[in-house]
Coordinates of C-alpha atoms in Angstrom, one line a residue:
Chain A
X8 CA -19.8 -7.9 17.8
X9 CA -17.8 -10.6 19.5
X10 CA -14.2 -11.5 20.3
X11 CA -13.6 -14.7 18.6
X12 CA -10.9 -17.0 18.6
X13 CA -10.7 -19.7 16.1
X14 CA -7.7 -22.0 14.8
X15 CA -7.7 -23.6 11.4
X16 CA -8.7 -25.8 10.4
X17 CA -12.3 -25.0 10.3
X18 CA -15.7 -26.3 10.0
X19 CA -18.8 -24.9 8.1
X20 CA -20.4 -24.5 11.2
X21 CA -18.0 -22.7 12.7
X22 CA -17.5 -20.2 10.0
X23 CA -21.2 -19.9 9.5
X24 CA -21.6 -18.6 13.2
X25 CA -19.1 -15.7 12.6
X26 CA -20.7 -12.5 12.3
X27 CA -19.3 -9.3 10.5
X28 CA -17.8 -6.5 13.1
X29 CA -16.7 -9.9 15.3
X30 CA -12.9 -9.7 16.5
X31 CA -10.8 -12.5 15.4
X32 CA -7.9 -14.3 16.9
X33 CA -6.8 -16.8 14.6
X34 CA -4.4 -19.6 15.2
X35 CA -3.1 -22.0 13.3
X36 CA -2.0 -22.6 10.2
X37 CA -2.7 -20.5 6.8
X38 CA -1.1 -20.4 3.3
X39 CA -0.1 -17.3 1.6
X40 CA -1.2 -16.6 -2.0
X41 CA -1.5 -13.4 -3.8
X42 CA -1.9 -12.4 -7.7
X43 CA 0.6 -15.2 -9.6
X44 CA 0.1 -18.0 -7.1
X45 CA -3.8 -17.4 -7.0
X46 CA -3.9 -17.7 -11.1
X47 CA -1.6 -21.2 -10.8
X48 CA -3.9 -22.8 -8.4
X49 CA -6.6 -22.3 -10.1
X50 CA -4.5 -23.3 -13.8
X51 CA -3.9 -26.5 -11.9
X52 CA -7.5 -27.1 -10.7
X53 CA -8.2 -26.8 -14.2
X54 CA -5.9 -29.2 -15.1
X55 CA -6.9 -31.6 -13.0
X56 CA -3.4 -31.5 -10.7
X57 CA -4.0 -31.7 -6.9
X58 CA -2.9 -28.7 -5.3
X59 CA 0.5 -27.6 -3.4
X60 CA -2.1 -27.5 0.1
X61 CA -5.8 -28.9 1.2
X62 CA -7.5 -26.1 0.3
X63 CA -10.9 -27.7 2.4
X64 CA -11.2 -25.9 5.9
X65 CA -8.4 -23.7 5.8
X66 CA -7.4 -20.1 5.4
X67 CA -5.8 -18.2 2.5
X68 CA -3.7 -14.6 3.4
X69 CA -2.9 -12.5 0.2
X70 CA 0.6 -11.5 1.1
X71 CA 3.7 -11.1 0.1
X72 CA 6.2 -10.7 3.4
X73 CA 9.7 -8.7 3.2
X74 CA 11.9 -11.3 3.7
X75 CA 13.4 -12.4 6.9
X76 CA 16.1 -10.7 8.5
X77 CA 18.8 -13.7 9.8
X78 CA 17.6 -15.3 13.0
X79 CA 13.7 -13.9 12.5
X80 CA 10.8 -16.2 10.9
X81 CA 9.7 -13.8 8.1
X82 CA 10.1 -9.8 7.5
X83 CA 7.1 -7.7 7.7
X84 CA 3.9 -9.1 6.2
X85 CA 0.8 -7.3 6.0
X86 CA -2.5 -8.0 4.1
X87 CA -2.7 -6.8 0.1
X88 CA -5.3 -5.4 -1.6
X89 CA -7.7 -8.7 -1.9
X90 CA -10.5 -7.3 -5.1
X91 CA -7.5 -8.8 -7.5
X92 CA -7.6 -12.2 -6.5
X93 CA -11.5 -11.8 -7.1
X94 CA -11.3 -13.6 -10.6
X95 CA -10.2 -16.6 -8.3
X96 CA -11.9 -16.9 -5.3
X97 CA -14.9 -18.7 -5.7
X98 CA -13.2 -21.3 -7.8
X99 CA -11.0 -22.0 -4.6
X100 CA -14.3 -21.3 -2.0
X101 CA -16.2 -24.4 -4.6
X102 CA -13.0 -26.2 -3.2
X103 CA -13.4 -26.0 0.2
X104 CA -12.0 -22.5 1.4
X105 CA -13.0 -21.4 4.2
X106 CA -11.4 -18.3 5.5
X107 CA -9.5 -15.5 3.5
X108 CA -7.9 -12.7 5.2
X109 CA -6.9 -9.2 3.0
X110 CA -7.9 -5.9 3.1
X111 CA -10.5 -3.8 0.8
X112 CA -13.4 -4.8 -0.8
X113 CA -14.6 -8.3 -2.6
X114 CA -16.9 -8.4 -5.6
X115 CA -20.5 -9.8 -5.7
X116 CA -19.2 -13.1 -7.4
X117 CA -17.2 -14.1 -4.5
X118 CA -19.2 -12.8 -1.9
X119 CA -22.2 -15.2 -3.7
X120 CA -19.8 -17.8 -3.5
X121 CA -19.2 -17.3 0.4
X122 CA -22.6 -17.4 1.0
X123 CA -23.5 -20.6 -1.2
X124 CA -20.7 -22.6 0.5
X125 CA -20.0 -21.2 4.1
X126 CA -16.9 -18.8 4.0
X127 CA -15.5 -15.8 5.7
X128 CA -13.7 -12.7 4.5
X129 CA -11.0 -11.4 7.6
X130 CA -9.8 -7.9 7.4
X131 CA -6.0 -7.4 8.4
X132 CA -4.9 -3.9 9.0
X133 CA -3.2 -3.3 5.9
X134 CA 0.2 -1.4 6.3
X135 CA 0.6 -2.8 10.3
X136 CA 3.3 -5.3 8.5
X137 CA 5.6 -5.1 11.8
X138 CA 3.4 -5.8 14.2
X139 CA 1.0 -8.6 12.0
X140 CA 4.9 -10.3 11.9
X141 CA 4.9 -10.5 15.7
X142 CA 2.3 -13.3 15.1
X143 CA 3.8 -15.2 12.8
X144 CA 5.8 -18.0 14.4
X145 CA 6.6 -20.6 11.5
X146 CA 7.2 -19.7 8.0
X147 CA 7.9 -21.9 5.0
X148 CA 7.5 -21.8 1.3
X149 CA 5.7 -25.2 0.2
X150 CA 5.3 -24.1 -3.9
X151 CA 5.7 -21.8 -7.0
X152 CA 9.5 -21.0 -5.5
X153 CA 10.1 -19.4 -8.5
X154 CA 8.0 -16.5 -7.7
X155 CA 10.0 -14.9 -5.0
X156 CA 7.5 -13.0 -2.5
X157 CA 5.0 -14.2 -4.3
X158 CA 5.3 -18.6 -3.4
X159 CA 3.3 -20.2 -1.6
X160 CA 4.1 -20.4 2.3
X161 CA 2.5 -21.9 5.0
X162 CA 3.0 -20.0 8.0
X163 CA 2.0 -20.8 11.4
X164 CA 0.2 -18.0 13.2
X165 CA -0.9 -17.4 16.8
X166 CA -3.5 -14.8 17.8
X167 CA -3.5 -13.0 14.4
X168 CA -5.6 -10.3 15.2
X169 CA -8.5 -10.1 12.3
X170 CA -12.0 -8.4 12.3
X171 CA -14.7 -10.1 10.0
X172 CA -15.5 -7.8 7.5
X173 CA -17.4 -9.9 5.2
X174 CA -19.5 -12.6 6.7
X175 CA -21.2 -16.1 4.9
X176 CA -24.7 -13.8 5.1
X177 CA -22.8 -11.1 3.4
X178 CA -22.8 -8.6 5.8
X179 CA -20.1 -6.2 5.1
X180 CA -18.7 -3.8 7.2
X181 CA -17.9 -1.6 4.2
X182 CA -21.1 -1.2 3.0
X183 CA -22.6 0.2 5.7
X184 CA -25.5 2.8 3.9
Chain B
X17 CA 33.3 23.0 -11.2
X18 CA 32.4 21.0 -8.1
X19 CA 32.3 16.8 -8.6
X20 CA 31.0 14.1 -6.9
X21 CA 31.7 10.7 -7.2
X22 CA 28.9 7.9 -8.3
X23 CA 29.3 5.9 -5.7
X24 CA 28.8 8.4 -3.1
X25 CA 25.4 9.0 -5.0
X26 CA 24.8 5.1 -4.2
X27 CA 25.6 4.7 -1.0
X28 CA 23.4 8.1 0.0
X29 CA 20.2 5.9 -2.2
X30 CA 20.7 2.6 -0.4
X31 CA 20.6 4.4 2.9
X32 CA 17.6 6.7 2.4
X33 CA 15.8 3.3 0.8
X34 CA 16.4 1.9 3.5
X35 CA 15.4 4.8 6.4
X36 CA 12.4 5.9 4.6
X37 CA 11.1 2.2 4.9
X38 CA 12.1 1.7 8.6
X39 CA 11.2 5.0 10.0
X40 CA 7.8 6.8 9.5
X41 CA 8.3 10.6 9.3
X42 CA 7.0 12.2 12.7
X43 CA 4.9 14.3 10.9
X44 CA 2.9 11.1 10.2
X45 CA 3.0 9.9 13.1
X46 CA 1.9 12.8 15.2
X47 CA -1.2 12.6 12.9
X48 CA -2.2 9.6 14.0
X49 CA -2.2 10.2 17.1
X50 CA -4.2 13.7 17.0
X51 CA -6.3 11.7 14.7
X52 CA -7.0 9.2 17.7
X53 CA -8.0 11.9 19.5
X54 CA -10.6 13.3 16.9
X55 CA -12.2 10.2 16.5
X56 CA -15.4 8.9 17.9
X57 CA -15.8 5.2 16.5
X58 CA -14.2 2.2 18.7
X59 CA -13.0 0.4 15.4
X60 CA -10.8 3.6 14.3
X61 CA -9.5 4.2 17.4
X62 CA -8.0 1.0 17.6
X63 CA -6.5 0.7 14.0
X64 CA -5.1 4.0 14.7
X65 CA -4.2 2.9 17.8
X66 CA -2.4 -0.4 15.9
X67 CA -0.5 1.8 12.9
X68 CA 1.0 4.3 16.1
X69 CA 2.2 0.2 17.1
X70 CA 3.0 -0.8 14.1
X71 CA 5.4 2.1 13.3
X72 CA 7.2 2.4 16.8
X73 CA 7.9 -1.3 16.4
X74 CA 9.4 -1.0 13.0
X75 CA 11.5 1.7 14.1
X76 CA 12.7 0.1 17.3
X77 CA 13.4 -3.5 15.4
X78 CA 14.8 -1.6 12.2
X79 CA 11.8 -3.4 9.8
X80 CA 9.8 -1.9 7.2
X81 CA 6.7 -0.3 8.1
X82 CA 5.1 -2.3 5.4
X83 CA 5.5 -5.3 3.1
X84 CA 5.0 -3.4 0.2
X85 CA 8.0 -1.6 0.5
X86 CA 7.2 -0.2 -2.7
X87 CA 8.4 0.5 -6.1
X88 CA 11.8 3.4 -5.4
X89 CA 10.5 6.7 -7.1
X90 CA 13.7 9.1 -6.4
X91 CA 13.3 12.4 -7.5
X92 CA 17.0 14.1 -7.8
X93 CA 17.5 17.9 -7.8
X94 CA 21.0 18.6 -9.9
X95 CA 23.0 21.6 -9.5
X96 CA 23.8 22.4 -12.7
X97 CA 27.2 23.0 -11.0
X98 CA 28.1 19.7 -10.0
X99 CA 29.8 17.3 -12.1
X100 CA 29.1 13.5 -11.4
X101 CA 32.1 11.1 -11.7
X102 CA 33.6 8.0 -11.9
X103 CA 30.1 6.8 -13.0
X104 CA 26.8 7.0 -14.8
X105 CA 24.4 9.2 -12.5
X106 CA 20.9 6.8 -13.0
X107 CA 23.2 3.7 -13.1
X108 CA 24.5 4.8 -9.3
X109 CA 20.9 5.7 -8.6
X110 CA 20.3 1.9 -9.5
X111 CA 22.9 0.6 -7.8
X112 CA 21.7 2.4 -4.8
X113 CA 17.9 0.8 -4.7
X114 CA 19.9 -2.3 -5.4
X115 CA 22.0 -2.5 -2.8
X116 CA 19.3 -1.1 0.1
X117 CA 16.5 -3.2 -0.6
X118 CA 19.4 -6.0 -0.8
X119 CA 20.8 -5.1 2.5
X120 CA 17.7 -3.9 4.1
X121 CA 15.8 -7.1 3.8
X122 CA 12.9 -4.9 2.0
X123 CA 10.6 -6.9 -0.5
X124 CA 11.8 -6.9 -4.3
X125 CA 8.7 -6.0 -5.8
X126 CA 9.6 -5.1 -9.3
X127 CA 9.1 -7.0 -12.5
X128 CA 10.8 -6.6 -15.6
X129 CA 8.4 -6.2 -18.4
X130 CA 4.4 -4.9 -17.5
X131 CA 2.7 -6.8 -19.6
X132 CA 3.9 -10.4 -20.4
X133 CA 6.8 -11.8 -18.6
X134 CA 6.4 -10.0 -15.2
X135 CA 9.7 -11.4 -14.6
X136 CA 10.9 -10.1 -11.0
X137 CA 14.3 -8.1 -11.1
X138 CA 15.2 -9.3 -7.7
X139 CA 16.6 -6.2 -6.5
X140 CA 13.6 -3.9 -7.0
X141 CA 15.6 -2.2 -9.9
X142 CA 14.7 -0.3 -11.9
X143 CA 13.8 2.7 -9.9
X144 CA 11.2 5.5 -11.5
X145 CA 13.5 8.4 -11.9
X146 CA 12.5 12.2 -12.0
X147 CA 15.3 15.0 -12.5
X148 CA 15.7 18.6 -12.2
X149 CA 18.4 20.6 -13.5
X150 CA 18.8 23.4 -10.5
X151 CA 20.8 26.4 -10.3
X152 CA 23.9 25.8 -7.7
X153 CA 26.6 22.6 -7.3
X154 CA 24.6 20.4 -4.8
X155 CA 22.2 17.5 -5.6
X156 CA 19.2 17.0 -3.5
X157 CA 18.1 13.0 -3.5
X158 CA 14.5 12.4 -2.2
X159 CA 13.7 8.8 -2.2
X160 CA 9.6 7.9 -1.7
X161 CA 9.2 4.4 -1.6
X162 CA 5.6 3.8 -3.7
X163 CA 3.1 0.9 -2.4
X164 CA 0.9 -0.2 -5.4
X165 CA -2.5 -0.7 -3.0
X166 CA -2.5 2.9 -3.2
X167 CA -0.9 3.6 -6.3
X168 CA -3.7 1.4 -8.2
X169 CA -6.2 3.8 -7.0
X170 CA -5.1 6.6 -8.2
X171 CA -6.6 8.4 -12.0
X172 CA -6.3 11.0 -14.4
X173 CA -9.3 13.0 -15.9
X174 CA -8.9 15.5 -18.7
X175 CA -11.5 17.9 -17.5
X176 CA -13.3 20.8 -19.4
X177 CA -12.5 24.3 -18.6
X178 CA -15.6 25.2 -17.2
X179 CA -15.6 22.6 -14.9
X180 CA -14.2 25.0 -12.5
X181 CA -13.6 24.2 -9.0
X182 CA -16.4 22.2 -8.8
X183 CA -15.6 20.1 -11.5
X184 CA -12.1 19.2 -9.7
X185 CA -13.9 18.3 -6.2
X186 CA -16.2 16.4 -7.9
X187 CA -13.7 14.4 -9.0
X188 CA -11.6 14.0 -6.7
X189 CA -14.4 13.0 -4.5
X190 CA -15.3 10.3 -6.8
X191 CA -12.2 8.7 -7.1
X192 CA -11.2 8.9 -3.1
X193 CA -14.7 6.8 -3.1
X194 CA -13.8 4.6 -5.3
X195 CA -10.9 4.3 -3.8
X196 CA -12.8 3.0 -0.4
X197 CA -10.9 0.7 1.7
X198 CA -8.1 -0.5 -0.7
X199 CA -5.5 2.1 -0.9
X200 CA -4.8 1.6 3.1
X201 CA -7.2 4.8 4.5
X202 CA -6.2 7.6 6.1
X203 CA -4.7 8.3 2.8
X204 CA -2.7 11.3 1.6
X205 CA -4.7 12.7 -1.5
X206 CA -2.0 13.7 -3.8
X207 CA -3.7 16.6 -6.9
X208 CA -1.8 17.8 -9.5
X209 CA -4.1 20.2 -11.9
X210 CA -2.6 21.2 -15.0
X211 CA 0.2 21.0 -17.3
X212 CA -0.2 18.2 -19.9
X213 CA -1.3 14.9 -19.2
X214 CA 2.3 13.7 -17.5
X215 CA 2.8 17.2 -16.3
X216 CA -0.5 16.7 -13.9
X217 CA 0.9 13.4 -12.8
X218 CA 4.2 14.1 -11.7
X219 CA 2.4 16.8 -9.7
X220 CA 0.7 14.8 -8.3
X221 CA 3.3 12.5 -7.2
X222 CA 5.3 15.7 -6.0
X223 CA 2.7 17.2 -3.8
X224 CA 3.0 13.8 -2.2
X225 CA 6.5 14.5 -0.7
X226 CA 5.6 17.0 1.4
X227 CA 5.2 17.5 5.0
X228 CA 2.1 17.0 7.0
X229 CA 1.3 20.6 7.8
X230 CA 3.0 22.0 4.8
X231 CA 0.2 23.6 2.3
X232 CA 0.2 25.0 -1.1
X233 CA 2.1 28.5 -1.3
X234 CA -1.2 30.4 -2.8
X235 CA -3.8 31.1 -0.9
X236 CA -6.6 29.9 -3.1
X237 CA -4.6 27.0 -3.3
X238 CA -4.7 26.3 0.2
X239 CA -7.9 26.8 1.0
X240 CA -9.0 24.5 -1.7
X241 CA -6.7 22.1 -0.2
X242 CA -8.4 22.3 3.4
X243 CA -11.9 22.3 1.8
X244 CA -11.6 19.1 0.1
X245 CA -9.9 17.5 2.9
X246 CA -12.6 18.4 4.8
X247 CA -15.6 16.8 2.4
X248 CA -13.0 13.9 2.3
X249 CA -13.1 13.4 5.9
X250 CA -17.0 13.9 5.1
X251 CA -17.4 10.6 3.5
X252 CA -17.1 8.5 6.2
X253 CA -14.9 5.8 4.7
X254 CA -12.5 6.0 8.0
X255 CA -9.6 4.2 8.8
X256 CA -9.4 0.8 6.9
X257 CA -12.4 1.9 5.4
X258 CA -14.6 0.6 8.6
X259 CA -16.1 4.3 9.2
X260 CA -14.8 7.1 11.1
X261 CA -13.6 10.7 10.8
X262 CA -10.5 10.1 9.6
X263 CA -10.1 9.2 5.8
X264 CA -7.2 11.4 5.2
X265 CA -4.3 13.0 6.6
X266 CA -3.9 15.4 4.3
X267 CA -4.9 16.7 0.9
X268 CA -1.9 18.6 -1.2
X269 CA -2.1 20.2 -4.8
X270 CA 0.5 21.4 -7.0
X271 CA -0.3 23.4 -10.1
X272 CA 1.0 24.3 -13.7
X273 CA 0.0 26.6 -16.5
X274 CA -2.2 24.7 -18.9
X275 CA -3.5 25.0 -22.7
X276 CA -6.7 27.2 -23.4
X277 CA -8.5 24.0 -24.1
X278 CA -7.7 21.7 -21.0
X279 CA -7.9 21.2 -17.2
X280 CA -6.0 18.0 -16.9
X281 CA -6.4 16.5 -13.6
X282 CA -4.1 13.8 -11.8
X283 CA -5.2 12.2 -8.4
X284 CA -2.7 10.3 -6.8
X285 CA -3.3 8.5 -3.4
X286 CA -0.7 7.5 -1.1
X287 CA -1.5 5.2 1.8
X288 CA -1.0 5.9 5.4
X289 CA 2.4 4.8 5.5
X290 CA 3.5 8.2 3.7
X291 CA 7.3 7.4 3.5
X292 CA 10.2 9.8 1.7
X293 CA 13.6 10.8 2.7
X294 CA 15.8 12.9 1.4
X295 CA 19.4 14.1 1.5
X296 CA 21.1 16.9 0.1
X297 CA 25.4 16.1 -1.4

């Protein structure tokens, strides 16, 4: 186990020598999708339409933050429950994903998928909303307005703290019998 | 005959929306720290360490606990003495969770049909109401906030009679499993055993508003209560679900007279951010 810190973007290499049980800091920038957003990304890949963000090297948070009391950058914004954005994620990990950060398990499809193409699964603590906040230090919804809590944002984070759960061996720190 | 106007009713729901999202009940957070103690494992320490953080910083800056700052599940106690006024009781109610998850900058996390639109309402109306009618003039309000990470973990099971007590552990032990990391462990294991199929579920959600510390009134109750919470803490799921002692705070059952034929079976799980309020007009 080893204290990491990484800022996005990322390589394959980079991901590839994260280990599950490491301790991330993680800088930079990362989108925000959760439930509706995730199934209108991947409606537009099918499509054919180019995406709201470059989904290659970056990170995906399933959030959806309180919103921002007047003068602060966003309201409390903690990880959800990632297993529902399952149905998704290796469609967006064939795309270039590199990092997604939640809380609670992933199914074997996605986990596959990390391991074919080089991603990582971050564990947020889910309910530390306050404190996660205190790292967020730009906020700003870039698509799918229309869905409230739910839009996409890209926020810029400093020392997010993170702990792989889920590397692109697929180790996983919940599965640990 | 003793009134009260709907607008009071309001203003007393916006404020509790708001309180029980901002400030963690001590109870809970005295737990966590007595939990820190128990534990063994580096990795629990710390998270328990980080929702101890978490909650003194939401309470210092006025900011909910959590994002999910849940769907508003109020359950009112009406004295069948007290008149309300100058307004529709459950439309004040609404008007309430309106105006504090407005005004309180909490996430609107409600949409209007289940199914097909899944329209968001904006203002986290509707909220799930439960009533009482009660002997006396006074109406007790207890707001509990409900996060869906935990609330999609929970199940029913209509078991057989003769599944006895062992039965009941078994499933509850099963579905706390299941449950693993997603519903935000240490949970509170909410049981309500029997009734009817609703009856067992809106136990369940009511043992869920009680204190830390608080147990079931009968004895055999009680010590059923303890015993799971002890083969919970058994499975090694943790905090976060990365391992540890600590995979609940507490496990509460409520019970009801049931039909010859059935032991219905509700288990509700609430995460660690256990939040209700409540006032009394």
């Amino acid at each position: 186990m080893a204290k990491v810190s990484l800022t996005t973007p990322v390589t394959e290499e980079q991901i590839r020598s994260l280990e599950a049980g490491d301790k991330v800091l993680l800088s930079g920038v990362v989108y925000t999708a959760r439930d509706a957003a995730h199934k209108r990304l991947v409606e537009a890949l099918d499509e054919g339409e180019e995406l709201p963000f470059a989904v290659e090297g970056n990170a995906i948070y399933y959030v959806g933050p309180c919103p921002a009391k007047p003068g602060e950058v966003i309201g409390s914004a903690g990880p959800t429950t990632s297993y529902r954005m399952d149905p998704f994620a290796p469609r967006l990990i064939k795309e270039g994903l590199r990092i997604m950060i939640g809380k609670g398990e992933r199914n074997d499809e996605v986990i596959d998928a990390m391991k074919a193409q080089g991603a990582v699964y971050l564990g947020a603590i889910g309910g530390a909303a306050a404190l996660i906040s205190k790292c967020i230090k730009e906020a700003e919804v870039i698509a799918y307005d229309d869905l409230g809590t739910e839009a996409v944002r890209r926020l810029l984070v400093e020392d997010l703290p993170v702990i792989c759960v889920i590397d692109s061996q697929g180790n996983n720190l919940y599965r640990r019998d | 005959m003793r009134t009260i106007k709907a607008e009071e009713i309001s203003r007393a729901v916006a404020k509790l929306c708001i309180d029980a999202n901002y400030n963690l009940g001590e109870d809970i957070v005295n737990e966590y720290k007595l939990a820190y103690q128990r534990e063994n494992s580096d990795v629990a320490k710390e998270i328990l360490q980080q929702l101890s953080k978490n909650a003194e910083i939401a309470k210092e800056d006025q900011v909910p606990i959590c994002q999910d700052t849940g769907m508003a599940v109020i359950f009112l106690e009406l004295g069948q003495d007290l008149r309300v006024v100058e307004g529709d009781l459950y439309q004040a109610i609404n008007q309430g969770v309106s105006a504090g998850y407005t005004e309180g900058y909490l996430r609107k996390s409600v949409v209007n049909d289940p199914l097909i639109q899944r329209k968001n309402t904006e203002d986290n109306t509707p909220a799930v109401i439960h009533t009482e009618i009660v002997p006396g003039d006074q109406l007790k309000i207890t707001v509990a906030p409900k996060g869906f990470g935990s609330e999609n973990m929970s199940q029913l099971k209509m078991l057989r009679p003769t599944d006895g007590v062992e039965g009941l552990k078994t499933f509850v032990l099963k579905v706390v499993k299941e449950a693993g990391p997603n519903p935000c462990p240490p949970i509170v294991v909410g049981i309500g055993i029997g009734g009817t199929v609703e009856k067992a579920a809106l136990l369940a959600k009511k043992s869920l508003l009680r204190p830390l510390g608080v147990y079931n009134d009968d004895e055999k109750f009680k010590n059923l209560e303890q015993e799971l919470l002890e083969e919970v803490n058994r499975l090694d799921i943790g905090p976060q679900g990365l391992g540890g002692l600590t995979t609940a705070l507490a496990v509460n059952i409520e019970t009801y007279p049931t039909h010859i034929a059935g032991l219905p079976v509700v288990v509700n799980i609430n995460c660690h951010v256990a939040r209700h309020k409540e006032v009394v007009l």
